[in-house]
Short mmCIF file of C-alpha atoms in Angstrom, two decimals:
data_model
loop_
_atom_site.label_atom_id
_atom_site.label_comp_id
_atom_site.label_asym_id
_atom_site.label_seq_id
_atom_site.Cartn_x
_atom_site.Cartn_y
_atom_site.Cartn_z
CA MET A 1 157.08 58.25 87.89
CA PRO A 2 153.37 58.03 88.71
CA ALA A 3 152.51 54.90 90.68
CA THR A 4 150.05 53.33 93.09
CA LEU A 5 150.49 51.58 96.42
CA ALA A 6 150.14 48.27 94.54
CA ALA A 7 153.11 49.26 92.35
CA LEU A 8 155.11 49.92 95.53
CA ALA A 9 154.24 46.42 96.77
CA ARG A 10 155.55 44.99 93.48
CA LEU A 11 158.68 47.13 93.82
CA LYS A 12 159.29 45.66 97.27
CA GLU A 13 158.61 42.10 96.05
CA ARG A 14 160.51 42.20 92.74
CA GLY A 15 163.13 44.85 93.45
CA GLU A 16 162.16 46.88 90.39
CA LEU A 17 159.39 48.98 88.91
CA GLU A 18 157.92 48.13 85.54
CA PRO A 19 158.21 50.92 82.96
CA PRO A 20 155.17 53.15 83.49
CA ALA A 21 152.77 54.24 80.77
CA GLU A 22 153.92 57.79 81.45
CA ALA A 23 156.74 59.41 83.33
CA HIS A 24 157.83 63.02 83.72
CA ALA A 25 161.21 64.72 83.74
CA VAL A 26 162.81 68.07 83.07
CA THR A 27 162.89 67.86 79.27
CA PRO A 28 164.31 70.35 76.76
CA THR A 29 160.74 71.34 75.78
CA LEU A 30 159.82 71.96 79.43
CA ARG A 31 163.00 73.97 79.94
CA GLU A 32 162.24 76.05 76.84
CA TRP A 33 158.64 76.72 77.93
CA TYR A 34 159.65 77.74 81.49
CA ALA A 35 162.73 79.69 80.49
CA GLU A 36 162.67 81.71 83.73
CA GLY A 37 162.40 78.64 85.97
CA ASP A 38 165.38 77.26 87.84
CA ASP A 39 166.04 73.53 88.11
CA GLU A 40 164.06 73.19 91.34
CA GLU A 41 160.99 74.86 89.82
CA LEU A 42 161.21 72.70 86.70
CA GLU A 43 161.52 69.55 88.82
CA TYR A 44 158.41 70.62 90.75
CA VAL A 45 156.45 70.99 87.50
CA ALA A 46 157.48 67.49 86.43
CA PHE A 47 156.65 66.16 89.91
CA THR A 48 153.20 67.77 89.87
CA ARG A 49 152.47 66.26 86.47
CA ALA A 50 153.54 62.85 87.75
CA ALA A 51 151.08 63.26 90.65
CA GLN A 52 148.35 63.95 88.08
CA GLY A 53 149.46 60.80 86.27
CA ALA A 54 148.95 58.91 89.53
CA LEU A 55 145.36 60.15 89.55
CA ARG A 56 144.87 58.64 86.08
CA LEU A 57 146.29 55.32 87.33
CA LEU A 58 143.82 55.40 90.21
CA ARG A 59 140.92 56.17 87.88
CA HIS A 60 141.66 53.00 85.92
CA ASP A 61 142.19 50.86 89.04
CA PRO A 62 139.08 51.30 91.20
CA GLY A 63 140.34 48.77 93.76
CA ALA A 64 143.55 50.68 94.51
CA PRO A 65 143.76 52.69 97.73
CA ARG A 66 142.99 56.33 96.89
CA ARG A 67 146.44 57.76 97.46
CA ARG A 68 148.67 59.30 94.82
CA VAL A 69 152.18 57.90 94.61
CA VAL A 70 155.16 59.47 92.85
CA VAL A 71 158.46 57.61 92.71
CA SER A 72 161.46 59.85 92.05
CA VAL A 73 164.20 57.96 90.27
CA ASP A 74 167.67 58.59 88.93
CA VAL A 75 168.06 56.63 85.71
CA PRO A 76 170.57 56.91 82.87
CA ALA A 77 169.48 58.91 79.85
CA ALA A 78 169.86 55.73 77.79
CA VAL A 79 166.62 54.32 79.28
CA LEU A 80 164.62 57.48 78.54
CA ARG A 81 163.00 58.49 75.28
CA ARG A 82 161.45 61.85 74.77
CA GLY A 83 157.70 61.60 74.82
CA ASP A 84 155.46 64.40 73.66
CA MET A 85 157.43 67.03 71.73
CA GLU A 86 154.88 69.77 72.48
CA LEU A 87 156.37 72.92 73.97
CA GLY A 88 156.26 72.65 77.76
CA SER A 89 155.84 68.88 77.84
CA SER A 90 157.58 66.89 80.57
CA LEU A 91 156.55 63.47 79.22
CA VAL A 92 159.21 60.82 78.77
CA ASP A 93 159.09 57.10 78.04
CA VAL A 94 161.03 54.83 80.37
CA THR A 95 162.21 51.92 78.22
CA ALA A 96 163.42 49.54 80.94
CA ALA A 97 162.46 48.39 84.40
CA VAL A 98 163.74 50.69 87.14
CA PRO A 99 165.71 48.92 89.87
CA LEU A 100 165.08 49.76 93.51
CA ALA A 101 168.65 51.08 93.69
CA ALA A 102 167.64 53.87 91.26
CA VAL A 103 164.82 55.10 93.52
CA ALA A 104 165.79 58.41 95.09
CA SER A 105 162.58 58.97 97.08
CA ILE A 106 158.95 57.93 97.33
CA HIS A 107 156.08 60.35 97.78
CA VAL A 108 152.65 59.22 98.99
CA ASP A 109 149.46 60.97 100.02
CA GLY A 110 148.56 60.79 103.69
CA ALA A 111 145.32 59.21 104.85
CA ALA A 112 143.64 62.63 105.15
CA ALA A 113 143.88 63.09 101.38
CA GLU A 114 141.98 59.94 100.43
CA GLY A 115 138.56 61.56 99.98
CA ASP A 116 139.87 64.39 97.82
CA VAL A 117 142.08 62.02 95.83
CA ALA A 118 139.17 59.64 95.22
CA ALA A 119 137.02 62.50 93.92
CA ALA A 120 139.86 63.80 91.73
CA ALA A 121 140.62 60.37 90.28
CA ASP A 122 136.99 60.15 89.14
CA VAL A 123 137.24 63.36 87.09
CA VAL A 124 140.93 63.75 86.16
CA ASP A 125 140.31 63.08 82.46
CA GLU A 126 137.48 65.60 82.37
CA ALA A 127 139.74 68.18 84.02
CA ALA A 128 142.41 67.57 81.37
CA ALA A 129 139.74 68.12 78.72
CA GLY A 130 138.97 71.56 80.17
CA ASP A 131 135.98 70.98 82.47
CA PRO A 132 136.29 73.74 85.13
CA ASP A 133 134.28 71.86 87.77
CA ALA A 134 136.47 68.80 87.33
CA GLN A 135 139.59 70.97 87.51
CA PHE A 136 138.34 72.43 90.80
CA THR A 137 138.04 68.87 92.15
CA VAL A 138 141.55 67.94 90.95
CA ASP A 139 142.89 71.14 92.53
CA GLY A 140 141.38 69.95 95.82
CA ALA A 141 143.57 66.84 95.70
CA GLU A 142 146.59 68.90 94.69
CA ASP A 143 146.15 71.00 97.84
CA HIS A 144 147.46 67.96 99.74
CA GLU A 145 151.24 67.70 99.90
CA LEU A 146 152.59 64.24 99.24
CA GLU A 147 154.61 62.85 102.14
CA TRP A 148 158.30 62.10 101.51
CA TYR A 149 159.81 58.68 102.21
CA ASP A 150 163.32 57.35 101.81
CA PRO A 151 163.52 54.14 99.73
CA SER A 152 164.60 52.30 102.90
CA GLU A 153 161.08 52.98 104.26
CA LEU A 154 159.40 51.05 101.41
CA GLY A 155 158.36 48.29 103.81
CA GLN A 156 156.29 50.77 105.84
CA LEU A 157 154.30 51.77 102.74
CA THR A 158 153.24 48.31 101.55
#
């Protein structure tokens, strides 16, 4: 699930995450598109797309710290609806709030990524529309690996 540091603060305060506008998972259409990929590779594709979703969240929240956040969750299939049915899509709709107990891990950019993430957030929509210069900028942010945190470390992130 794409998120921001502000969303992590709400998670800590309320004990749950609101359903995001977009979330990503290994869907049947993703599995069909990447037929040669194993589960780990497919999960990485969904994770990378969630990180791009975090850039879109940052673009629309100029006051948020410029760090991508991805929250990996384990939720029952009953709270997921398939999103985009396009071949290769990883989009899903989360139909209910996600409790802190369902959070498997939290991934956040380090401080060194802030400049590249800020630049990428400014042009992420243009990159998605096919602008090669914007895509180069987004790729610069994607060169930064998100740091892994256990849910018990949530207090250190907010």
